[in-house]
Short mmCIF file of C-alpha atoms in Angstrom, two decimals:
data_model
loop_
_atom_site.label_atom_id
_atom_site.label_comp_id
_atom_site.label_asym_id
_atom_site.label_seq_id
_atom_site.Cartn_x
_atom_site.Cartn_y
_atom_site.Cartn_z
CA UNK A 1 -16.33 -45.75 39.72
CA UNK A 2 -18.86 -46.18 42.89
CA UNK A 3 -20.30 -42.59 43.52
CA UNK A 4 -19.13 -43.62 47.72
CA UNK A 5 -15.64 -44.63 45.97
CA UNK A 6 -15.71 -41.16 44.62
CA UNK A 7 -16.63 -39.11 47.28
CA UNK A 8 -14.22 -40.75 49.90
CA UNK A 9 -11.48 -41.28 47.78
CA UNK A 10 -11.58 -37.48 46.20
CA UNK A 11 -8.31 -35.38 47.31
CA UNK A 12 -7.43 -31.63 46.96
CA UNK A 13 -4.08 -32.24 44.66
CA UNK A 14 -1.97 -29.47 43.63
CA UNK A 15 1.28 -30.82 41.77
CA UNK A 16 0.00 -32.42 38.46
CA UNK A 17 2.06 -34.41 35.77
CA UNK A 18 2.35 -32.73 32.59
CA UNK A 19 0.30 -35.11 30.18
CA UNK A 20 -1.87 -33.30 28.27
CA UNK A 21 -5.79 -34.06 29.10
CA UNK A 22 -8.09 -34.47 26.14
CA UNK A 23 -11.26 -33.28 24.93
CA UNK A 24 -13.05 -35.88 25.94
CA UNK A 25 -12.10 -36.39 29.72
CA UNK A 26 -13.09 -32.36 30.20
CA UNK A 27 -16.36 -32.51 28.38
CA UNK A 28 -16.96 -35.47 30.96
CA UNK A 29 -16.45 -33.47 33.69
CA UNK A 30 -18.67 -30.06 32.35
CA UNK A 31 -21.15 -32.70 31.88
CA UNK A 32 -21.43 -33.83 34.82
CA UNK A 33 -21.43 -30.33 36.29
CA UNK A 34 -24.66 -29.18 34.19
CA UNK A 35 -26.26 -32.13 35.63
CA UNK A 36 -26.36 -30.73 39.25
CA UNK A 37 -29.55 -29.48 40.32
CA UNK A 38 -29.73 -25.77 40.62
CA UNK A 39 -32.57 -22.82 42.08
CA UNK A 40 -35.58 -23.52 40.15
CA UNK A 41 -33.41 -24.97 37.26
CA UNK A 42 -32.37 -22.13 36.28
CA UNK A 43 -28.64 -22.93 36.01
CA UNK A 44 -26.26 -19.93 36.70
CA UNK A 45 -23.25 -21.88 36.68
CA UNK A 46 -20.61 -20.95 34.12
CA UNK A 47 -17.37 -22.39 32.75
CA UNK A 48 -14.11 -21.02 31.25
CA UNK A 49 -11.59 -23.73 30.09
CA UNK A 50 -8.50 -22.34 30.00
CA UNK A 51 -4.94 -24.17 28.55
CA UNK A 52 -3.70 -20.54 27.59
CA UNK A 53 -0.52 -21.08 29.24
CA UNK A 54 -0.40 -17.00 29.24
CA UNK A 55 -3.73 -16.93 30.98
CA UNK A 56 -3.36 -19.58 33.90
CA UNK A 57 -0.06 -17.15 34.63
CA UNK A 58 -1.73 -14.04 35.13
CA UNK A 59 -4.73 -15.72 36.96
CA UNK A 60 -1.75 -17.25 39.51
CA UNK A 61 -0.81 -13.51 40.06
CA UNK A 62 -4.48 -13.07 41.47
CA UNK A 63 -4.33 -15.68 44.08
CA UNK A 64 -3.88 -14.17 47.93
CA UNK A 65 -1.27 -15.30 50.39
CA UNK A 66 -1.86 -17.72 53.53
CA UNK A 67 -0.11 -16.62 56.00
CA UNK A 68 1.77 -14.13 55.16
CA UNK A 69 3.32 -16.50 52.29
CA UNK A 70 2.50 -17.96 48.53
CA UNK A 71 -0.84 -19.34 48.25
CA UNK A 72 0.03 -23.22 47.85
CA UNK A 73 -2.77 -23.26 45.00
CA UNK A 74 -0.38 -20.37 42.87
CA UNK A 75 1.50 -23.60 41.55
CA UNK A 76 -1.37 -25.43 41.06
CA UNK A 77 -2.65 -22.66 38.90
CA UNK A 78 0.32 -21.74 37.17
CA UNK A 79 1.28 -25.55 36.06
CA UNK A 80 -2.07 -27.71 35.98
CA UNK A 81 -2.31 -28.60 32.08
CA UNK A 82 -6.01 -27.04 32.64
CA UNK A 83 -7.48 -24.57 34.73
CA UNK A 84 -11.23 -24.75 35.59
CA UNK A 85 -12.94 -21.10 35.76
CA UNK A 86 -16.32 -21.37 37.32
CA UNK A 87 -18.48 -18.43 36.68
CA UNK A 88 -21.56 -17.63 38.05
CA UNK A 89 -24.28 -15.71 36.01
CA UNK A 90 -26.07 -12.82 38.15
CA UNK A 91 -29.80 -12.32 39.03
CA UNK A 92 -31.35 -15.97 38.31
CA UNK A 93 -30.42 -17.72 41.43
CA UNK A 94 -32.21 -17.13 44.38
CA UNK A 95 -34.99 -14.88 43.09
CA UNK A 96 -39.02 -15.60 42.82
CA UNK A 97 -40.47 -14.99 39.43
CA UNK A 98 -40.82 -11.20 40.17
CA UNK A 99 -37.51 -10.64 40.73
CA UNK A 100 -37.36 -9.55 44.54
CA UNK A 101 -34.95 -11.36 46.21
CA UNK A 102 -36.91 -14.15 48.07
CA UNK A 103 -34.44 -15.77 50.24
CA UNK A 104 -32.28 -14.34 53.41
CA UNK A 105 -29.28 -14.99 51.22
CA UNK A 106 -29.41 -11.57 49.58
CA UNK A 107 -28.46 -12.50 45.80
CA UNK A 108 -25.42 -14.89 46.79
CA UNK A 109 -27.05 -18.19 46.12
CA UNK A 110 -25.28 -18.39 43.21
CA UNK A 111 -22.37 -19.39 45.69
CA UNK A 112 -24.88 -23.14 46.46
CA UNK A 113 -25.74 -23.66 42.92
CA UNK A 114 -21.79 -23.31 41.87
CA UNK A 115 -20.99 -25.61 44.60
CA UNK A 116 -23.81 -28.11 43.73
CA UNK A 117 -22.30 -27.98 40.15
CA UNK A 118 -18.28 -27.98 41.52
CA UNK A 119 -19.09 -31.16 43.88
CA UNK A 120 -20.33 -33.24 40.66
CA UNK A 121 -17.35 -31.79 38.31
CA UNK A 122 -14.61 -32.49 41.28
CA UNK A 123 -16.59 -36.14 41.46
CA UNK A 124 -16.72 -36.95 37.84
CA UNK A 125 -12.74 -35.64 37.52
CA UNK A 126 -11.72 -38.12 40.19
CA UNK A 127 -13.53 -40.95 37.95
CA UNK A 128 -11.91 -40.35 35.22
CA UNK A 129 -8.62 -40.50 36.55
CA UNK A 130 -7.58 -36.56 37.31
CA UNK A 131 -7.60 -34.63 40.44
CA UNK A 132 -8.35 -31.00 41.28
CA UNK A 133 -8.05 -28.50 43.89
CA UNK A 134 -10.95 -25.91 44.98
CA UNK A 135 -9.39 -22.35 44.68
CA UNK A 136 -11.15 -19.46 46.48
CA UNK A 137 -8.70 -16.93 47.94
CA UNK A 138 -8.27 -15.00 44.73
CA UNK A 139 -8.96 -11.67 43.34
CA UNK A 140 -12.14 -12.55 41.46
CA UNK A 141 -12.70 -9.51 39.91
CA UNK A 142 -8.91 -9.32 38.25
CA UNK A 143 -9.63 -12.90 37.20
CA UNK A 144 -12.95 -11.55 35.53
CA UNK A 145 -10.71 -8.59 33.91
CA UNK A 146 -8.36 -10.96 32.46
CA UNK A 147 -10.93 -13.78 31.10
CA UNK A 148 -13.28 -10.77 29.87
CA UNK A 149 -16.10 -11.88 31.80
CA UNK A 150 -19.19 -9.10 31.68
CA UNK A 151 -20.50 -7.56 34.11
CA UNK A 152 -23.25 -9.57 35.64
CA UNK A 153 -21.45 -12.63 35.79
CA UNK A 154 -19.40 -13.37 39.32
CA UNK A 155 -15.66 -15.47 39.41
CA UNK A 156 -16.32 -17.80 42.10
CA UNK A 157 -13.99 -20.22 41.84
CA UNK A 158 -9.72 -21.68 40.11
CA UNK A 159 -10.31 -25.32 39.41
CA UNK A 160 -6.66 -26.75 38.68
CA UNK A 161 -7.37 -29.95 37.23
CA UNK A 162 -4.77 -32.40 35.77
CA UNK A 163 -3.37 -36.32 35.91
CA UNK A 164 -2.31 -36.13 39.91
CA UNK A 165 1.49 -36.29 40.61
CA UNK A 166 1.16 -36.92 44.26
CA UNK A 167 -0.55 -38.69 46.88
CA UNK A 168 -2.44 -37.18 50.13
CA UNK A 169 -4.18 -38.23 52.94
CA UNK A 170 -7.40 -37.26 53.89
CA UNK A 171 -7.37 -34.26 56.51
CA UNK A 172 -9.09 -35.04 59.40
CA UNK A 173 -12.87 -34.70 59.10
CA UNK A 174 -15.60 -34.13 61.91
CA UNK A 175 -17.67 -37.01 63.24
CA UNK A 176 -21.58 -37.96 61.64
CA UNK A 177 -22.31 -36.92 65.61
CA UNK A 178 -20.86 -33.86 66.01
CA UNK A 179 -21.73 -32.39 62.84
CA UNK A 180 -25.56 -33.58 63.17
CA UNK A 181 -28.69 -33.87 65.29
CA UNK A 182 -32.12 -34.98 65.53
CA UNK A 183 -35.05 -32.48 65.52
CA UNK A 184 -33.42 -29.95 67.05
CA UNK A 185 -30.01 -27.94 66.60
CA UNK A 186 -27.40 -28.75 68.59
CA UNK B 1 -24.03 -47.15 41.98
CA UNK B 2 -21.28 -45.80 39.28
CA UNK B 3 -20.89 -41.66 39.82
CA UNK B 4 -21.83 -40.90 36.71
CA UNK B 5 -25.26 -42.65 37.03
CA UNK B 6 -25.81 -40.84 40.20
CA UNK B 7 -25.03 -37.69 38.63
CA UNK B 8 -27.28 -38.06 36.00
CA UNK B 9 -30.13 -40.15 37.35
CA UNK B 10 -30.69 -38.03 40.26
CA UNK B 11 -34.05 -36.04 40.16
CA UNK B 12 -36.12 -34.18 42.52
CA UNK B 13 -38.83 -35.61 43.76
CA UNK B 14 -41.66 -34.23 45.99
CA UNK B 15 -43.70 -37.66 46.42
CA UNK B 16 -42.39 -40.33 48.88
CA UNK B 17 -43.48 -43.15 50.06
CA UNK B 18 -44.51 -43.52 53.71
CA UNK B 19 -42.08 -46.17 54.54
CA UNK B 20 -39.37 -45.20 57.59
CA UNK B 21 -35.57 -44.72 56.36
CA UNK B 22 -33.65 -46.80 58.35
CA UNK B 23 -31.03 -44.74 60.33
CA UNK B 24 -28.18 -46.60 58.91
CA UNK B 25 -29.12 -44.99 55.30
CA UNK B 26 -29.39 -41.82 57.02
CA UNK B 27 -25.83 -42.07 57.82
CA UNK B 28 -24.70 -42.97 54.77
CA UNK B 29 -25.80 -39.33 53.17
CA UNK B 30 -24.36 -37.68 55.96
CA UNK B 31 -21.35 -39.60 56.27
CA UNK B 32 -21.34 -38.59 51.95
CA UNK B 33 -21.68 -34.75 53.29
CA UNK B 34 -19.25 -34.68 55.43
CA UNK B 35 -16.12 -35.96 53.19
CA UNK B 36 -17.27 -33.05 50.95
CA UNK B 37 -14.00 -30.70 50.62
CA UNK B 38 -14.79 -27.58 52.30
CA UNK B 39 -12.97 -23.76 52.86
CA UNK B 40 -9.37 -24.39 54.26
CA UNK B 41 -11.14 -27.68 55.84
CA UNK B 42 -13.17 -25.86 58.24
CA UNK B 43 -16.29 -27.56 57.56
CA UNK B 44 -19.14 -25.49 58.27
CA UNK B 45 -22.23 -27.58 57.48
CA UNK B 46 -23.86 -29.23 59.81
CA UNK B 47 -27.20 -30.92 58.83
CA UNK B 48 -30.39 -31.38 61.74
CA UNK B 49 -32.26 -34.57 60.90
CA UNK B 50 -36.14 -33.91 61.55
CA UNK B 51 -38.22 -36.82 61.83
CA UNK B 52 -41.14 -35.27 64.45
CA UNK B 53 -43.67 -34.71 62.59
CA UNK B 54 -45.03 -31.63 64.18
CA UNK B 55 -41.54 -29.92 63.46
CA UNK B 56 -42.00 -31.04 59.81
CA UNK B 57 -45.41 -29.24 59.93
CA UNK B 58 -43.88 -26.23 61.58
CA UNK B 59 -41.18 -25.34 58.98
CA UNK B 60 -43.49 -26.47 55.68
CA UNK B 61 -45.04 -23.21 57.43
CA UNK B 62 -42.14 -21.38 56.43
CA UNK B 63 -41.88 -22.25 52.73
CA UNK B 64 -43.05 -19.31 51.01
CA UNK B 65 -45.53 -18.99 48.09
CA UNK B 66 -44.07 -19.86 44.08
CA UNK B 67 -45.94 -17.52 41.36
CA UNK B 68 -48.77 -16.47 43.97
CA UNK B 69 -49.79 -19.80 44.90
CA UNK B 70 -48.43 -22.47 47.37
CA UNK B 71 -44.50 -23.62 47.21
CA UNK B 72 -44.87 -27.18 45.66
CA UNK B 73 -42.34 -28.19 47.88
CA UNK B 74 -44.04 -27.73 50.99
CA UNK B 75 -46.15 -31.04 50.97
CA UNK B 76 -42.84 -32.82 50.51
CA UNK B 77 -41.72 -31.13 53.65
CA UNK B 78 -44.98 -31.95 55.10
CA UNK B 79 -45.11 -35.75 54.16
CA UNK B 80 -41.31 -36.95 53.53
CA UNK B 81 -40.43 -39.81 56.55
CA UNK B 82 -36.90 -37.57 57.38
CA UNK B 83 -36.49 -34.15 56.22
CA UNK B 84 -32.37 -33.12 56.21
CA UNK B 85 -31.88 -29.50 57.47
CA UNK B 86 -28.78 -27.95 56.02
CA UNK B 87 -27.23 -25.24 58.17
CA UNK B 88 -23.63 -23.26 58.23
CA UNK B 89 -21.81 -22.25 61.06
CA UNK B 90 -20.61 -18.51 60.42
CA UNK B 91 -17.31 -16.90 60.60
CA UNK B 92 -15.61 -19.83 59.37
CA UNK B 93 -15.79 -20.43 55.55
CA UNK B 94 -14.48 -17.22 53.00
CA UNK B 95 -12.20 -15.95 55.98
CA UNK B 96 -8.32 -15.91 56.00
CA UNK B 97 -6.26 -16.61 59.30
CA UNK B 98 -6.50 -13.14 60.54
CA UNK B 99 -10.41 -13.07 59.74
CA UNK B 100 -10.91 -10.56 57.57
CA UNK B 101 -12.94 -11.38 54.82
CA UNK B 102 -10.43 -12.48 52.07
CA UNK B 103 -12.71 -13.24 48.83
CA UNK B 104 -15.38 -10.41 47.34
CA UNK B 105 -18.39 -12.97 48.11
CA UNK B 106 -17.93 -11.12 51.31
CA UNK B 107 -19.52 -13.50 54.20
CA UNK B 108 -21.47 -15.69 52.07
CA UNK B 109 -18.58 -18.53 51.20
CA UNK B 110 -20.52 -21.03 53.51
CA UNK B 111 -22.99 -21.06 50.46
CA UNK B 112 -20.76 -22.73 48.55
CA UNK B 113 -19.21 -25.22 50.95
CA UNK B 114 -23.10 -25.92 51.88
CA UNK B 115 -23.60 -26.57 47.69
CA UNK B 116 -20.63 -29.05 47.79
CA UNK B 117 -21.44 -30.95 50.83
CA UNK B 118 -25.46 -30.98 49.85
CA UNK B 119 -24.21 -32.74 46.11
CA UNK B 120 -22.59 -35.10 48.51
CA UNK B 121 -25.73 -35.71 50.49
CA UNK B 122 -28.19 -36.03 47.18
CA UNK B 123 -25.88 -38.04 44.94
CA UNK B 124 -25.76 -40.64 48.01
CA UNK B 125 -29.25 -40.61 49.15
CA UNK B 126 -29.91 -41.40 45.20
CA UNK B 127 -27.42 -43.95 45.41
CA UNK B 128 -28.82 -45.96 48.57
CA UNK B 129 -32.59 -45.86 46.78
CA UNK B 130 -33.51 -42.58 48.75
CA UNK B 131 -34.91 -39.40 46.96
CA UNK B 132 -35.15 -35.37 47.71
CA UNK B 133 -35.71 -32.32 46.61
CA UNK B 134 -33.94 -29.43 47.51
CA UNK B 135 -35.89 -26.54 48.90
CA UNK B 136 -34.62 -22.76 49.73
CA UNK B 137 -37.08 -20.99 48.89
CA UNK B 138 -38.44 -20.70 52.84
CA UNK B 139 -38.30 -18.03 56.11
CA UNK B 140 -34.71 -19.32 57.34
CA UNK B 141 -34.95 -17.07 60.15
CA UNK B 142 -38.04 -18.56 61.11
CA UNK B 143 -37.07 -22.33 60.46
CA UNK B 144 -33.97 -21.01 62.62
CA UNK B 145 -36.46 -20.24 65.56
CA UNK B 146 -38.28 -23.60 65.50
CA UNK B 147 -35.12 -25.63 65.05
CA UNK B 148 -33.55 -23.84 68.15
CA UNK B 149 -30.48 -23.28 65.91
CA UNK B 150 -28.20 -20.61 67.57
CA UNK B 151 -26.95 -16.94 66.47
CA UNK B 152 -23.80 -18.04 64.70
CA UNK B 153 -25.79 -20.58 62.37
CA UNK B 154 -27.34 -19.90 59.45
CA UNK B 155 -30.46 -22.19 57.49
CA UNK B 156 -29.35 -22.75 54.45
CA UNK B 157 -31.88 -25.40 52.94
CA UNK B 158 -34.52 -28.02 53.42
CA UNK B 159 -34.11 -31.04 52.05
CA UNK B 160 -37.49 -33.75 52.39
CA UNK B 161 -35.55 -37.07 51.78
CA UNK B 162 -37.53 -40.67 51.43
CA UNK B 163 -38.26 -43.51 49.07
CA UNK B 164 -39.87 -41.67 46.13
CA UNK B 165 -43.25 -42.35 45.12
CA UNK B 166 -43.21 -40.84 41.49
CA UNK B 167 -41.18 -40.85 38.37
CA UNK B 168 -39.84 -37.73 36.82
CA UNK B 169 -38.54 -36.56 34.20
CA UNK B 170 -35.24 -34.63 33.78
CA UNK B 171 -35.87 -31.13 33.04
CA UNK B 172 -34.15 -29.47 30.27
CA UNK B 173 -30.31 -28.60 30.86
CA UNK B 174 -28.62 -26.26 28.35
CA UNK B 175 -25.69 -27.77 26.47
CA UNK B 176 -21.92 -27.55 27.35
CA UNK B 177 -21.62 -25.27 24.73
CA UNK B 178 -23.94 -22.99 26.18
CA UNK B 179 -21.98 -22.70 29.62
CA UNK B 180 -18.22 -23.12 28.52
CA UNK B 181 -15.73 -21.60 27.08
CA UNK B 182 -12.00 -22.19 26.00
CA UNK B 183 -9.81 -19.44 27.15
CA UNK B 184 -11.85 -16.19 27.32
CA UNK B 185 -15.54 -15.86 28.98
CA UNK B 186 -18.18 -15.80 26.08
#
């Protein structure tokens, strides 16, 4: 697929068929996602692929309301034939070789370096046929508890990913001109 | 270009060519960032296109030092025809409706949405013959000043983007093995 067809034709899908997805398709997808670049190559990005059916359950439980209501990702979670878990490993990204934190980003550029590695995953799902939806309003550190992730590693993000079983349009985006300028901000 | 070339042929590269980039490629990468999905759609990123030189000179200023010695990046900042500021608008990315700060990356989400719509940008630029390098390790605060970007904005990266003028390498990426797991965190 054209890497333009990919990026434009990409949409956050949340009701998946139940088809199984094999080996294959999600190794395609991890490897894309260690190809992204990341701060000073030192690649904090981390995956858990879970098809416990147990496990995507009790990670549902740990997504927020919208609203007032159900998070509209809880289903997504619960019933996606896989769920994504991308992890971030602690004190790598965004430090200078002695350690001080070197960048006004305190130590959360982890959060750039998972999304570098997210974009080309999300990409490299749509090509091979299955969609996804970016899940952030969660309780990360229950979601660590149940996946027994240690201590300096972060949950960033709940990547349902399956064979979609609906269509969407695009949401409105902002213009090139209102989201851009030349030489100076504005 | 196919996605998964992109993906895996993109490199940094600090030495361009001294060629202009036409603006119609320019909008191509930032027409690529800004389909990137973002935080409830709210799209923080905006991106300030530098091509005055004395502005480029100004924030390779604010590149600080790698190991004691001189950020290897800065030259690219210095020399590359167009150099892509990435910036995030605050207060919009990581919040809920009510704005309260909904995930524990407290008000550092825009990282992420930044990471997803800069994968966008790089993957593109590679894909229209253009090459970059991403750069973060710099005085955002400062590069904030010269840019005139406002209160509510944050710097998030520079990114030197031209026709590159050297071949490199892929550096070593560990193995999916090494950053996934089925099920648990290990």
């Amino acid at each position: 697929m054209d890497v333009f067809e990919a990026i434009k034709g990409r949409r956050s899908i949340r009701r998946y068929k139940t088809d199984d997805v094999p080996e294959e398709k999600i190794n395609a997808v991890l490897d894309a996602a260690r190809w992204a670049p990341s701060w000073k190559n030192t690649q904090c990005s981390r995956f858990v692929v879970v098809r416990d059916k147990d496990t995507k359950l009790k990670l549902a439980d740990t997504l927020g309301g919208v609203r007032g209501g159900a998070n509209p990702s809880a289903d997504a979670v619960k019933n996606a034939p896989v769920l994504i878990v991308i992890c971030a490993k602690m004190g790598r990204s965004g430090y200078d070789d002695d350690r001080k934190i070197a960048t006004d980003k305190g130590d959360y550029w982890y959060m750039f370096d998972t999304g570098l590695a997210a974009q080309n995953l999300m990409l490299a799902a749509h090509a091979v046929g299955l969609a996804s939806v970016p899940a952030g309003l969660f309780d990360a550190p229950k979601a660590a508890e149940i996946l027994g992730v240690p201590a300096d590693v972060r949950v960033v993000m709940l990547l349902p990913l399956g064979y979609p079983d609906e269509e969407r349009a695009a949401p409105p985006r902002k213009g090139i001109a209102e989201i851009s300028s030349l030489d100076r901000y504005k």
